[in-house]
Structure formats: structure tokens, C-alpha cells
CSV table of C-alpha atoms and ligand atoms in Angstrom, one decimal:
chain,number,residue,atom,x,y,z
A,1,UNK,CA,5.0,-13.9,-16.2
A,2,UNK,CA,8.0,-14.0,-14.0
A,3,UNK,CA,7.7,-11.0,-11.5
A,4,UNK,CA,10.1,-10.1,-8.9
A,5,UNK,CA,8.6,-8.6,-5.9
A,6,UNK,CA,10.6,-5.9,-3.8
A,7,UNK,CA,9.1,-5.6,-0.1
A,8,UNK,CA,7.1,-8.6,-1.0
A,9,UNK,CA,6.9,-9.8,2.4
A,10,UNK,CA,5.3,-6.8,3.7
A,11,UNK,CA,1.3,-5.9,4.1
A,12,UNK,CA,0.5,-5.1,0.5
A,13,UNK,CA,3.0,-7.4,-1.2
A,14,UNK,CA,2.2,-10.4,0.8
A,15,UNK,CA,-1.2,-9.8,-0.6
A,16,UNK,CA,-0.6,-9.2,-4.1
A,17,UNK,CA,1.8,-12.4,-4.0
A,18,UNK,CA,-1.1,-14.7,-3.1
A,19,UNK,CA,-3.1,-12.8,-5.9
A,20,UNK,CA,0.0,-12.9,-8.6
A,21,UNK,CA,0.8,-16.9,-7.7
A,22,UNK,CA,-3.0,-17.9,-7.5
A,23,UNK,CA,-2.8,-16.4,-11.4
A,24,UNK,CA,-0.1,-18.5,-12.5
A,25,UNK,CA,2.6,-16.0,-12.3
A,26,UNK,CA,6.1,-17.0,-10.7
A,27,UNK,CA,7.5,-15.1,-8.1
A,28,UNK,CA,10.7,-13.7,-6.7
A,29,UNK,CA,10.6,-11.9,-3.5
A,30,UNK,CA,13.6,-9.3,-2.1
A,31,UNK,CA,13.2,-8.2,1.1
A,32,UNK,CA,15.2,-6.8,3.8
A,33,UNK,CA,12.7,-7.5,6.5
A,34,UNK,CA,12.9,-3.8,7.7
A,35,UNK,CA,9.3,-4.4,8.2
A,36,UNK,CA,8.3,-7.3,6.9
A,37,UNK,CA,8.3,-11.0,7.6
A,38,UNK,CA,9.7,-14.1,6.7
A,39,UNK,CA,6.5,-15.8,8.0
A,40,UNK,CA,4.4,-13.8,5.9
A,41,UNK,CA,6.0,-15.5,2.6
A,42,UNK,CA,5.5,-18.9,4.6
A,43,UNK,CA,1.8,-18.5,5.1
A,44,UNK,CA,1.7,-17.0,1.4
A,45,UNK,CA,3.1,-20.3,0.2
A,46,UNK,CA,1.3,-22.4,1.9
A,47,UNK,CA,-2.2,-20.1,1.4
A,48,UNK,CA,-1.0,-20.2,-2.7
A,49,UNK,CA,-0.1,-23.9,-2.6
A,50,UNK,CA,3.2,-23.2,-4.2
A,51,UNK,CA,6.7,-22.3,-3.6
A,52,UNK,CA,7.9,-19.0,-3.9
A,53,UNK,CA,12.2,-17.7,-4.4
A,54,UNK,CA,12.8,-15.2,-1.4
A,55,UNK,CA,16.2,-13.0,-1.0
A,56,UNK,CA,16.7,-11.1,2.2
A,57,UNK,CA,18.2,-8.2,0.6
A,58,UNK,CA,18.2,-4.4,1.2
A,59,UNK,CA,17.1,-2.9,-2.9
A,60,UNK,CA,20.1,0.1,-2.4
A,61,UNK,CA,22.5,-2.7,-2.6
A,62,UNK,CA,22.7,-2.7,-6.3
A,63,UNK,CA,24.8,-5.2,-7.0
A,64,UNK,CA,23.2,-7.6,-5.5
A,65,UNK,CA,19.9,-6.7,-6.7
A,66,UNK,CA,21.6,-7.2,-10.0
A,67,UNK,CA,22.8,-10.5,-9.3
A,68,UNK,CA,19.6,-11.7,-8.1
A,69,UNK,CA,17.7,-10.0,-11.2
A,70,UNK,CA,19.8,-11.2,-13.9
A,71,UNK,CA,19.6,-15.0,-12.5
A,72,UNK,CA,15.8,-14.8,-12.3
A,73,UNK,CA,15.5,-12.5,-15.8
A,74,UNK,CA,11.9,-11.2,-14.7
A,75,UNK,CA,9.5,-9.8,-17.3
A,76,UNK,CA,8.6,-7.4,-15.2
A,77,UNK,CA,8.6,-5.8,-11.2
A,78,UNK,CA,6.4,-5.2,-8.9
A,79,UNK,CA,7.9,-2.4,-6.7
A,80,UNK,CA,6.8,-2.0,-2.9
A,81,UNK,CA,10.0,-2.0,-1.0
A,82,UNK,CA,10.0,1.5,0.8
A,83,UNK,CA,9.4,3.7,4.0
A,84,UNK,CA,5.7,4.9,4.5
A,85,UNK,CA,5.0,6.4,7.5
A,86,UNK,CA,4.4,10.3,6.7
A,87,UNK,CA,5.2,11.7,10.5
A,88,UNK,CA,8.4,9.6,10.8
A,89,UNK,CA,9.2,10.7,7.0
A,90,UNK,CA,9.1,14.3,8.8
A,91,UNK,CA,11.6,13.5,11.1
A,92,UNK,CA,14.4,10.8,9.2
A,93,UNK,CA,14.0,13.1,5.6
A,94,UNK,CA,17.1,11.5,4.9
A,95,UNK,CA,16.2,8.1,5.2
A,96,UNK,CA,12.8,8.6,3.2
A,97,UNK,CA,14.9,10.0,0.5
A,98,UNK,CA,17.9,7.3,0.3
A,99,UNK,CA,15.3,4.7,0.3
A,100,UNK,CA,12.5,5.5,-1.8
A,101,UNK,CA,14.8,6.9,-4.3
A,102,UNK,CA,17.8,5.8,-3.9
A,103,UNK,CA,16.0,2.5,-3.4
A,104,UNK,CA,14.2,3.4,-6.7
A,105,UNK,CA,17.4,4.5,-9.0
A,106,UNK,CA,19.3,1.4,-7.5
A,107,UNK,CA,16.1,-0.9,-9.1
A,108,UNK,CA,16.4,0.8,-12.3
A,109,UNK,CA,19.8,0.1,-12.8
A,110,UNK,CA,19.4,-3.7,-11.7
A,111,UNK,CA,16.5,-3.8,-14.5
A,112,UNK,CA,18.4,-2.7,-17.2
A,113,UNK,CA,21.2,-5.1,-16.2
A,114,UNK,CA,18.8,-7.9,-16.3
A,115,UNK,CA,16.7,-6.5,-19.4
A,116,UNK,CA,13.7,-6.0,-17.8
A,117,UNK,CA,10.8,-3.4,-18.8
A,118,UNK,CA,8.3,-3.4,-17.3
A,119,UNK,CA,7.5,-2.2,-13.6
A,120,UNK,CA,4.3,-2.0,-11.1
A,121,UNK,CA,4.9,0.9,-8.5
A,122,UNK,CA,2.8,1.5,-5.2
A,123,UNK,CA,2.2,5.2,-5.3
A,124,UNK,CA,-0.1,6.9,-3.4
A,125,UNK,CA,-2.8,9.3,-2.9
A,126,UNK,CA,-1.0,11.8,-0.7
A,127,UNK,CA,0.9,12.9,-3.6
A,128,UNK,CA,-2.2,15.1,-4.8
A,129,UNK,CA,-1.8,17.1,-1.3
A,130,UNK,CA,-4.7,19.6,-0.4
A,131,UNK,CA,-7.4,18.6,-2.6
A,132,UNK,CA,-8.2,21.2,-5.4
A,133,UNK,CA,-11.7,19.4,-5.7
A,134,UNK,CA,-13.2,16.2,-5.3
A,135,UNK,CA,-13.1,13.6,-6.4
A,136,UNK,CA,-9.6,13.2,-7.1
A,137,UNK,CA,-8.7,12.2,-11.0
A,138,UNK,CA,-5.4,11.6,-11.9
A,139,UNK,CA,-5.1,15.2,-13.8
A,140,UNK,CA,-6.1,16.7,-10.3
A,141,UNK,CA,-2.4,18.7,-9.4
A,142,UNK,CA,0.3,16.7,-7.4
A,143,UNK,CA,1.7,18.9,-4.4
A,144,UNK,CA,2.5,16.1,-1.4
A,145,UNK,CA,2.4,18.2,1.8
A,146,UNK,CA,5.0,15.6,3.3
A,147,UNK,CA,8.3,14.1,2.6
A,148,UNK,CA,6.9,10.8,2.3
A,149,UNK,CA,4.9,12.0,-0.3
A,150,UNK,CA,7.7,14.2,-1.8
A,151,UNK,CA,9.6,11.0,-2.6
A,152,UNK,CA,6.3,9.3,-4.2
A,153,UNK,CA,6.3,11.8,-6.2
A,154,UNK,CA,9.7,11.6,-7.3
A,155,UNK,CA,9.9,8.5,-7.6
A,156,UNK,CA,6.9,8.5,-10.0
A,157,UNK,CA,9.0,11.2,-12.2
A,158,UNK,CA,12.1,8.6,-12.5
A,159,UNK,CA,10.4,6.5,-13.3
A,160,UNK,CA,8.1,8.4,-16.1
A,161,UNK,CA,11.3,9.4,-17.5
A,162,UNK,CA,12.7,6.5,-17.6
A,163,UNK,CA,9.9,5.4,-19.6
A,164,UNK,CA,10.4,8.2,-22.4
A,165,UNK,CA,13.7,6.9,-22.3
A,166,UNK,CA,12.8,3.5,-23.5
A,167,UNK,CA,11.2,2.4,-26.6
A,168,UNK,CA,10.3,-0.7,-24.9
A,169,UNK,CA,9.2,0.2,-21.2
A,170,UNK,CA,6.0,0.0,-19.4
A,171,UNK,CA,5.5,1.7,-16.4
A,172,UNK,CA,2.0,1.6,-14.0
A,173,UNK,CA,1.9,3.8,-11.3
A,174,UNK,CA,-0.8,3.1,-8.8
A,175,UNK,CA,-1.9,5.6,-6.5
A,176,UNK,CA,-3.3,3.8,-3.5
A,177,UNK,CA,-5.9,5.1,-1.7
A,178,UNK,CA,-6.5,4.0,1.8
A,179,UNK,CA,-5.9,0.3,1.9
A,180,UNK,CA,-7.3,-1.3,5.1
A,181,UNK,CA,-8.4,-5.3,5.8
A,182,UNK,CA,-6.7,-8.8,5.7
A,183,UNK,CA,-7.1,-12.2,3.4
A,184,UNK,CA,-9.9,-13.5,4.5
A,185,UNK,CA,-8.6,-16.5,5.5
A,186,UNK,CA,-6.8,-14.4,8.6
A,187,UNK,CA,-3.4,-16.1,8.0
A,188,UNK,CA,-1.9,-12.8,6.7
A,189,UNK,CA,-3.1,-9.1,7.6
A,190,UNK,CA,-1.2,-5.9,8.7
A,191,UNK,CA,1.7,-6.3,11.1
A,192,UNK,CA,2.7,-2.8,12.3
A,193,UNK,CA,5.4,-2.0,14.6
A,194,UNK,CA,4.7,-0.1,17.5
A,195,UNK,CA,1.7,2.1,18.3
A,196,UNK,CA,0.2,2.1,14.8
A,197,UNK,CA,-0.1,5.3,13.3
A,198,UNK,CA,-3.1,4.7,10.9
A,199,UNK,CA,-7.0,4.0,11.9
A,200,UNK,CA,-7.7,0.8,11.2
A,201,UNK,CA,-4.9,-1.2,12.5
A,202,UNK,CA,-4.9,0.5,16.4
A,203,UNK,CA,-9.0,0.3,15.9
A,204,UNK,CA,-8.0,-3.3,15.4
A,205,UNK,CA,-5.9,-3.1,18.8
A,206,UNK,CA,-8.7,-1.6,20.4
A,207,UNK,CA,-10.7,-4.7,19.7
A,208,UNK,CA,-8.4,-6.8,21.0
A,209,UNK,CA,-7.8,-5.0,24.4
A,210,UNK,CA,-4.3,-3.9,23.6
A,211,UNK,CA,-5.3,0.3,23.3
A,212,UNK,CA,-8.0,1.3,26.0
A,213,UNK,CA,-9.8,2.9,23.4
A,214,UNK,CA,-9.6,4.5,20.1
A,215,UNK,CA,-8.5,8.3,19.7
A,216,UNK,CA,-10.5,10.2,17.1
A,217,UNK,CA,-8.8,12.8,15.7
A,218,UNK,CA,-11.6,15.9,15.3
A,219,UNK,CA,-15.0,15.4,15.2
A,220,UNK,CA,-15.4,19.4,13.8
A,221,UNK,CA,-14.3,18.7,10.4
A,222,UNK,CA,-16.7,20.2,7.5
A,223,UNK,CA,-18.1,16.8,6.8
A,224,UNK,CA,-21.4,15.1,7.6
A,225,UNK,CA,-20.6,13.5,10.8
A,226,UNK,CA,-17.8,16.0,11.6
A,227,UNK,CA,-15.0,12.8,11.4
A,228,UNK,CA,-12.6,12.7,8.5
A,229,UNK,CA,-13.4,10.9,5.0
A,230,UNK,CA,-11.1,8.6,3.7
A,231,UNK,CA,-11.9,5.8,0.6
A,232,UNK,CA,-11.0,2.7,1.9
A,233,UNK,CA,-9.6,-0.1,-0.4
A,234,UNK,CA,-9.5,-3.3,0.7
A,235,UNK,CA,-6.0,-5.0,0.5
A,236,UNK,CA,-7.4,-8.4,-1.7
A,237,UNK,CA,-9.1,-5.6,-4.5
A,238,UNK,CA,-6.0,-4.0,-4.2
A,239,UNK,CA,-4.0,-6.9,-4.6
A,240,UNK,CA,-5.8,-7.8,-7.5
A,241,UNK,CA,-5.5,-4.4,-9.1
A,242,UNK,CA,-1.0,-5.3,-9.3
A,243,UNK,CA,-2.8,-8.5,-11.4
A,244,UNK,CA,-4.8,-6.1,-13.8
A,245,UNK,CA,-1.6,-3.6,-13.8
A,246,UNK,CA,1.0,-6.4,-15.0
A,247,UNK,CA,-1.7,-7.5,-17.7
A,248,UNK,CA,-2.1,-4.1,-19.1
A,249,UNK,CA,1.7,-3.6,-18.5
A,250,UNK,CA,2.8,-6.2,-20.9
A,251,UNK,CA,0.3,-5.0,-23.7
A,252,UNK,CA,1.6,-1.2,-23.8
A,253,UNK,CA,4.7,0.9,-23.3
A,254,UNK,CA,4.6,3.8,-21.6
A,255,UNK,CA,3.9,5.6,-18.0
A,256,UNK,CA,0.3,5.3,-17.0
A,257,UNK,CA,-1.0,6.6,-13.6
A,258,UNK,CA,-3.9,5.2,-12.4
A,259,UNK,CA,-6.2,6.1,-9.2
A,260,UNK,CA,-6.6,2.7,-7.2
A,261,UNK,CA,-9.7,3.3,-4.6
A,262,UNK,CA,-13.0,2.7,-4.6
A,263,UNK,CA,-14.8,6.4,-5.0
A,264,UNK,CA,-16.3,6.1,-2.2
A,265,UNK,CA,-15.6,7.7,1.6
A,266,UNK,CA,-16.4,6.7,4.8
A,267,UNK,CA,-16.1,8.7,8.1
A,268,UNK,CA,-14.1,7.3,11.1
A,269,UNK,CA,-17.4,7.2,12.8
A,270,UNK,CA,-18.5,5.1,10.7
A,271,UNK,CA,-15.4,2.5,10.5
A,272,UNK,CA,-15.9,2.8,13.9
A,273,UNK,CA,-19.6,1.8,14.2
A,274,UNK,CA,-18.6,-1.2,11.1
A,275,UNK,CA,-15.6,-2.4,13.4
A,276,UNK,CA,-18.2,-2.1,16.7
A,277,UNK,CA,-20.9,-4.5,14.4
A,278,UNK,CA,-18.3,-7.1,13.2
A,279,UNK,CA,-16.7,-7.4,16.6
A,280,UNK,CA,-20.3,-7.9,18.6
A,281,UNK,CA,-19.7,-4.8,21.1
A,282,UNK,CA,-19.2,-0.7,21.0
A,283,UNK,CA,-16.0,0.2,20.7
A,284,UNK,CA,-14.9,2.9,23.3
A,285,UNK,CA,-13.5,6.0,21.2
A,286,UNK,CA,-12.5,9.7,22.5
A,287,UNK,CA,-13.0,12.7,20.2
A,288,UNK,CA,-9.4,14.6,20.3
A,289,UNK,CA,-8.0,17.6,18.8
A,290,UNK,CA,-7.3,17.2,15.1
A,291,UNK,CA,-3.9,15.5,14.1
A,292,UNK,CA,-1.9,18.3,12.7
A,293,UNK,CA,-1.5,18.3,8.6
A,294,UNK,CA,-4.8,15.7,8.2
A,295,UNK,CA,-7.4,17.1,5.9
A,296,UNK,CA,-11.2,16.4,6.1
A,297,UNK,CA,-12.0,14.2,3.6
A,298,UNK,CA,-10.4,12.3,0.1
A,299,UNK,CA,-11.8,10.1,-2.6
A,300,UNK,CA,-10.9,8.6,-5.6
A,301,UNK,CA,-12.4,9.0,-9.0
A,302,UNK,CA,-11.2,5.4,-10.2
A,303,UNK,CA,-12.8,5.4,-13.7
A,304,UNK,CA,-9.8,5.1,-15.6
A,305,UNK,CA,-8.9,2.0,-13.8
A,306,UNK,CA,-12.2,0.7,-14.8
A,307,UNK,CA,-11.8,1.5,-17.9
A,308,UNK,CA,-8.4,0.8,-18.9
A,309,UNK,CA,-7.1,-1.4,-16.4
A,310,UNK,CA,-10.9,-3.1,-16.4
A,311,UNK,CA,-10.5,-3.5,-12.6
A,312,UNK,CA,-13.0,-2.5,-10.1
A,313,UNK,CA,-13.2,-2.8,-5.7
A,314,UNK,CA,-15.7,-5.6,-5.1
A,315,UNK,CA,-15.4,-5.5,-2.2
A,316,UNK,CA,-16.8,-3.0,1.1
A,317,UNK,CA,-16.3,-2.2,4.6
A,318,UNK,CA,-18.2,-5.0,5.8
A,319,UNK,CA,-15.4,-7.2,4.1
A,320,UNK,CA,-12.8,-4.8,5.1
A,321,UNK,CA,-13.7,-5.0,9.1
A,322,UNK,CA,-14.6,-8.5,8.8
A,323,UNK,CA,-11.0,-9.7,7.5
A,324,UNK,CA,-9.4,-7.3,9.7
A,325,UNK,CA,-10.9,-8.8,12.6
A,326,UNK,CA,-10.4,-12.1,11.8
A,327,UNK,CA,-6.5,-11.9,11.0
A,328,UNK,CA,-6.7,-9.7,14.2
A,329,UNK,CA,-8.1,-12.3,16.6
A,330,UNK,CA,-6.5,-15.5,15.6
A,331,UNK,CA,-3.0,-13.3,15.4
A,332,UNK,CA,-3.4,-10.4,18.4
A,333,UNK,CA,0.5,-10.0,18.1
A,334,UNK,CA,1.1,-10.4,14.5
A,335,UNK,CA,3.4,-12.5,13.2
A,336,UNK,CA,4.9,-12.9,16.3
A,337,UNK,CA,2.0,-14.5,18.0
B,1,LIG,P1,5.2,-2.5,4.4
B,1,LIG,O1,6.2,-1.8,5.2
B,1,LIG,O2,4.4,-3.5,5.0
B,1,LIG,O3,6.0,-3.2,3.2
B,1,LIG,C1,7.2,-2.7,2.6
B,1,LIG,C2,8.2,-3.8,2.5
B,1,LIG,O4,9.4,-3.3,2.0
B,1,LIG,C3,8.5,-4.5,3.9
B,1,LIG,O5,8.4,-5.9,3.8
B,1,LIG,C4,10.0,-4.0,4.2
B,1,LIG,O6,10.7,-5.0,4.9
B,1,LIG,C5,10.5,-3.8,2.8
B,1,LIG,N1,11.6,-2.9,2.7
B,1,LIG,C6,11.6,-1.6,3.2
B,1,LIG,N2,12.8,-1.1,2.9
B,1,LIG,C7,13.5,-1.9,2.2
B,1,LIG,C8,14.7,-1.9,1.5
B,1,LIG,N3,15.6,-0.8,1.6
B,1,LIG,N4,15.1,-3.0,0.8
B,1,LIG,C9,14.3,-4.0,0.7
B,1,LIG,N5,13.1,-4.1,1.3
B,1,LIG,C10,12.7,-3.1,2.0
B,1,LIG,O7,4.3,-1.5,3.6
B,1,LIG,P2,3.0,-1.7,2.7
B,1,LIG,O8,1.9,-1.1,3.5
B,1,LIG,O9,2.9,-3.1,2.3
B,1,LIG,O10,3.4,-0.7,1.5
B,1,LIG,C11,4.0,-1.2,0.4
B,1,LIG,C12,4.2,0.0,-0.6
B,1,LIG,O11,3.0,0.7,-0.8
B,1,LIG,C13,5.1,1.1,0.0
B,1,LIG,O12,5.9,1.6,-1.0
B,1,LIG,C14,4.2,2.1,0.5
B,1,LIG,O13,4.8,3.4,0.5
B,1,LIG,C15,3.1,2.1,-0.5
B,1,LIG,N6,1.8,2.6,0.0
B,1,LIG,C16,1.3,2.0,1.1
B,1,LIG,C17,0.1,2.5,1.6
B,1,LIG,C18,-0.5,2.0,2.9
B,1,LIG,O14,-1.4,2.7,3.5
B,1,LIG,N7,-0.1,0.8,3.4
B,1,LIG,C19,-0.6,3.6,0.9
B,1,LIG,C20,0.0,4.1,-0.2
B,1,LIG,C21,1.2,3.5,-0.7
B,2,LIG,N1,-7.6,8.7,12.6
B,2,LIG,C1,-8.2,8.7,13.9
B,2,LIG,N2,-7.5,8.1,14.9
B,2,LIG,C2,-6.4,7.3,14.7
B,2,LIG,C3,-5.9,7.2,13.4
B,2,LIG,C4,-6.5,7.9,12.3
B,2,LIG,O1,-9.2,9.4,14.1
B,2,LIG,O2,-5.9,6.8,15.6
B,2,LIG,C5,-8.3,9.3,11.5
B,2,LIG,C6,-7.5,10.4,10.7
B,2,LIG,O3,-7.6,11.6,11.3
B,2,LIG,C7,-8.1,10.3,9.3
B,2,LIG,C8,-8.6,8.8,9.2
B,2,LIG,O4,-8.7,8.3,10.5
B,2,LIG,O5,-9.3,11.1,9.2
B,2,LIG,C9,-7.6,8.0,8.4
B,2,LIG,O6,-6.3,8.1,9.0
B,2,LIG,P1,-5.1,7.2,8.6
B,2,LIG,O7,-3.9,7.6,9.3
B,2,LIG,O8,-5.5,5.8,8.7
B,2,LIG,O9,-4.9,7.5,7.0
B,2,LIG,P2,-4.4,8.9,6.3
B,2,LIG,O10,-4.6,10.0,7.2
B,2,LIG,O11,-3.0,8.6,5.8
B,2,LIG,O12,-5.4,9.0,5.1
């Protein structure tokens, strides 16, 4: 299929390009590098062996994204360009909200221009909010309890409706759980700016001698080791699941939400203790107060992507820790190194 890309040269999209081209697909990336790289789609065409059409362009600019859409006609989109980080969404609401709907609207509009209807779109897991139980299904009530997930959320609901609006559409949204690790091949990982927010990537900066030592936040949570449970996905399954998405998107019409984790949880102590095996030494760590708004533990019930999507992770935290640390190493700044 032809399948344009927004934020394609970003963590998850890098990754799911090498997955899409490896499948035959042909690609079209848009990208306003807010925080992604143009070195990312290098090492993604030289990992896939193939060339790949890049725009730097920011998705709000709708005219352009028309431009560019119409003269590739894609059969369908793959949509990751956004903001994610839930404490900054906190503090820039305005910015979430212009972007990952604005962003989202402005996509839309460039589709129908260019008669595309189908579209692939990276939801997460934070819009179910406080669990009511677990696991998480997708019938399990949405209440985000940030803005970041706020615009998820709406953005899932523009997206649903425009579905019902048309005959022809297919939409997939994919709630992603915790996706954590690199391509094994270490050329392409996780690039974050800054002091990273989430676990794995400063655990990875830990490693690497960059962070004196990891900070866990609360050890008194009601779970077995008193550390909080997430479900880990690795980025490659995760990848792969956009694949299964775009297969099942061009068989049906529709909205469909699907759960993309692995149903299982692990504790930070026990990412920690994996990272501390794959990287030969303990890892120093300090218990510290909770991070305000966490909760103690979430996992996915993926059935329904087993079922209907027939995709499944394959892959564990052995693999997750292992990749990480080898795109870590040979790359200790990034892209930039
Ligand atoms: P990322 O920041 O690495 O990738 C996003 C890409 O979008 C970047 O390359 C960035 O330059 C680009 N972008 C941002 N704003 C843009 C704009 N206005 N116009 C064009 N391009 C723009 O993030 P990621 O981790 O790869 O996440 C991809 C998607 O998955 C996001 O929508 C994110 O919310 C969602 N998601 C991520 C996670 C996670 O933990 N990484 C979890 C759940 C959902
Ligand atoms: N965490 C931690 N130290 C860190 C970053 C995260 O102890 O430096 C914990 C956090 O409290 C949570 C888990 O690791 O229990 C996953 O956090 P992350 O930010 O990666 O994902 P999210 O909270 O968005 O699920």
C-alpha cells in the first residue's frame, strides 16, 4: 500500500517504517523534526534497503499537507505526529490542544482532499485514567487524568466520527501501552531531549554514566514489590502491530479500538534488576517519594488484537533491555553522537 507517515521520523514511527518498508509497503514521511530526526529516516533506509519520500513539514499547515497528500494519493495514514509528554501537556495545554487536534482536524481535511480512507492512530493507554479494574479491555471507561490524554481522547472521537461519516472509512485506533526497547540492530532507538521523563530511557542514561543513578518513584505502592506495574511493549512488536492494523484496515470500514500491550506487568524493580543483568553490573537506584498523579500498576488485556488484528508481542524484557542497551551504547548521545 502507499502509506504516508506523519512524525515518521520519531521513536515509534522510525520503527514502524522499517516494519511497513520491510513488508513491501511504500512510504511517505512528514515531519517537522520538533522531535525527531532526519538521521533516523537515513538509518531507516539504509536498515530497510530502500528509499523512502521525506517532507519536513509541520501537519497544522494544511495546505501543504494537502499538497503533499494529493501528489503521493496514499491508501491510507499512519498518524504519529503529536506532543506526548503528560507533565509538559500540564503546563503548554495550549500547545497539546493545537497540535494533537488541530494537528488531527488539519490531517483529516488533507485526506479528504487527497481521497484517502483509511488511517492508523497512536493512541494510548492513559486515556482509560484510574483503572476501574484490571486488566484493561477496551470497554473499560475512558477518563484521561491529563491533558495529554484529554487530546488522545479527542482525537480518538474525531476521528470515530469521522468514520460514521464515511461509508468508505477505516479507522484503527491503537492504544499503546508502555513501549520501551530499540531495533535490535542499535542503529535506531529512543532519542529524548533533555532529562527524560520516562523509566527506561534515563535507566538507559544510568547505564551509560550520564544520571548518577536512577530515581524510583515509591517503593509503598500496593503491589508485590511495592514499585509501580507497567506492561511493557517492545517498540519492533509494536511496530509490527501498525503492519497488522493497515491489513485489517483495508478489509473493513469502520472505527476499531484495539489494546496494543502485552498483558503482562513488570515492576520498576524488576526493569531495573533486567537492565542491571543485560548491562553486566547493579545499577545504583534511590527509592523517592511517589511522582505525583502515577498510579500503581496497568495492564492490557490484548485479546482482541489477537483475535481480530491476529497480532501478538513476541517479544519480552529480556529483548526489551537488550535492544535498549545496545542502541544505548553504540549511540550514548542519540542521534547526535
Ligand atoms: P516522538 O516524539 O518520538 O515522535 C513524534 C514525531 O512527530 C516526531 O518525529 C516529531 O518531530 C513529530 N511531530 C511533532 N509535532 C509535529 C507537527 N506539528 N507536525 C509534524 N510532525 C510533528 O514520539 P513517539 O514516542 O514516537 O510517539 C508517537 C506517537 O505515539 C505520538 O502521537 C504519541 O503521543 C503516541 N504514543 C507514544 C507513547 C510513548 O510512550 N512513546 C505511548 C502512547 C502513545
Ligand atoms: N519511574 C521511576 N523513575 C523514573 C521514571 C519512571 O520510578 O525516573 C516509574 C514510574 O513511577 C512508573 C514506571 O516507572 O511506575 C513507568 O513510568 P513511565 O514514566 O516510564 O511511564 P508511565 O508512567 O507513563 O506509564
Amino acid at each position: 500500500m502507499r502509506v504516508l507517515v506523519t512524525g515518521g521520523a520519531g521513536y515509534i514511527g522510525s520503527h514502524t517504517l522499517v516494519e511497513l518498508m520491510g513488508q513491501g509497503h511504500e512510504v511517505c514521511v512528514v515531519d517537522s523534526y520538533a522531535n525527531g530526526s532526519p538521521e533516523a529516516l537515513a538509518r531507516v533506509q539504509t536498515l530497510s534497503n530502500g528509499t523512502l519520500e521525506a517532507h519536513e513539514a509541520d501537519i497544522r499547515d494544511t495546505d501543504r499537507l494537502t499538497t503533499i497528500a494529493r501528489a503521493f494519493a496514499p491508501e491510507a495514514v499512519v498518524h504519529f505526529a503529536g506532543l506526548k509528554a503528560v507533565g509538559e501537556s500540564q503546563r503548554q495545554p495550549v500547545e497539546y490542544y493545537d497540535v494533537n487536534i488541530t494537528g488531527t482536524l488539519s490531517l483529516l481535511r488533507a485526506m479528504e482532499a487527497a481521497g484517502c480512507p483509511r488511517v492508523i492512530f497512536s493512541s494510548s493507554a492513559t486515556v482509560y485514567g484510574e483503572p476501574v479494574y484490571l486488566p484493561y479491555d477496551e470497554a473499560h471507561p475512558t477518563a484521561p487524568t491529563s491533558v495529554y490524554g484529554q487530546t488522545k481522547r479527542m482525537a480518538e472521537q474525531i476521528l470515530t466520527d469521522w468514520a460514521a461519516a464515511r461509508p468508505e472509512a477505516a479507522v484503527m485506533l491503537l492504544r499503546y501501552f508502555n513501549p520501551v526497547g530499540a531495533h535490535p540492530s542499535g542503529r535506531i532507538g529512543e532519542d529524548p531531549q533533555g532529562v527524560p521523563d520516562n523509566l527506561m530511557p534515563y535507566l538507559a542514561q544510568v547505564a551509560t554514566g550520564q544520571r548518577p543513578y536512577l530515581q524510583i518513584w515509591g517503593d509503598d505502592y500496593p503491589t508485590p514489590d511495592g514499585t509501580g506495574i507497567r506492561d511493557y511493549i517492545h517498540v519492533v512488536d509494536l511496530a509490527r502491530a501498525h503492519v497488522a492494523a493497515l491489513d485489517r484496515a483495508a478489509a473493513v470500514t469502520g472505527a476499531e479500538v484495539y489494546n496494543i500491550g502485552t498483558g503482562r506487568g513488570s515492576s520498576v524493580r524488576e526493569m531495573l534488576d533486567a537492565f542491571s543483568r543485560a548491562v553486566g553490573r547493579d545499577l545504583p537506584a534511590q527509592v523517592m517519594p511517589r511522582r505525583p498523579g502515577d498510579i500503581a500498576e496497568m495492564q492490557a488485556d490484548a485479546t482482541k488484537a489477537a483475535t481480530q488484528l491476529r497480532w501478538k508481542a513476541e517479544l519480552d524484557v529480556g529483548d526489551m533491555v537488550a535492544s535498549i542497551w545496545t542502541w544505548q551504547s553504540a549511540n550514548p548521545k542519540g542521534y547526535r553522537t
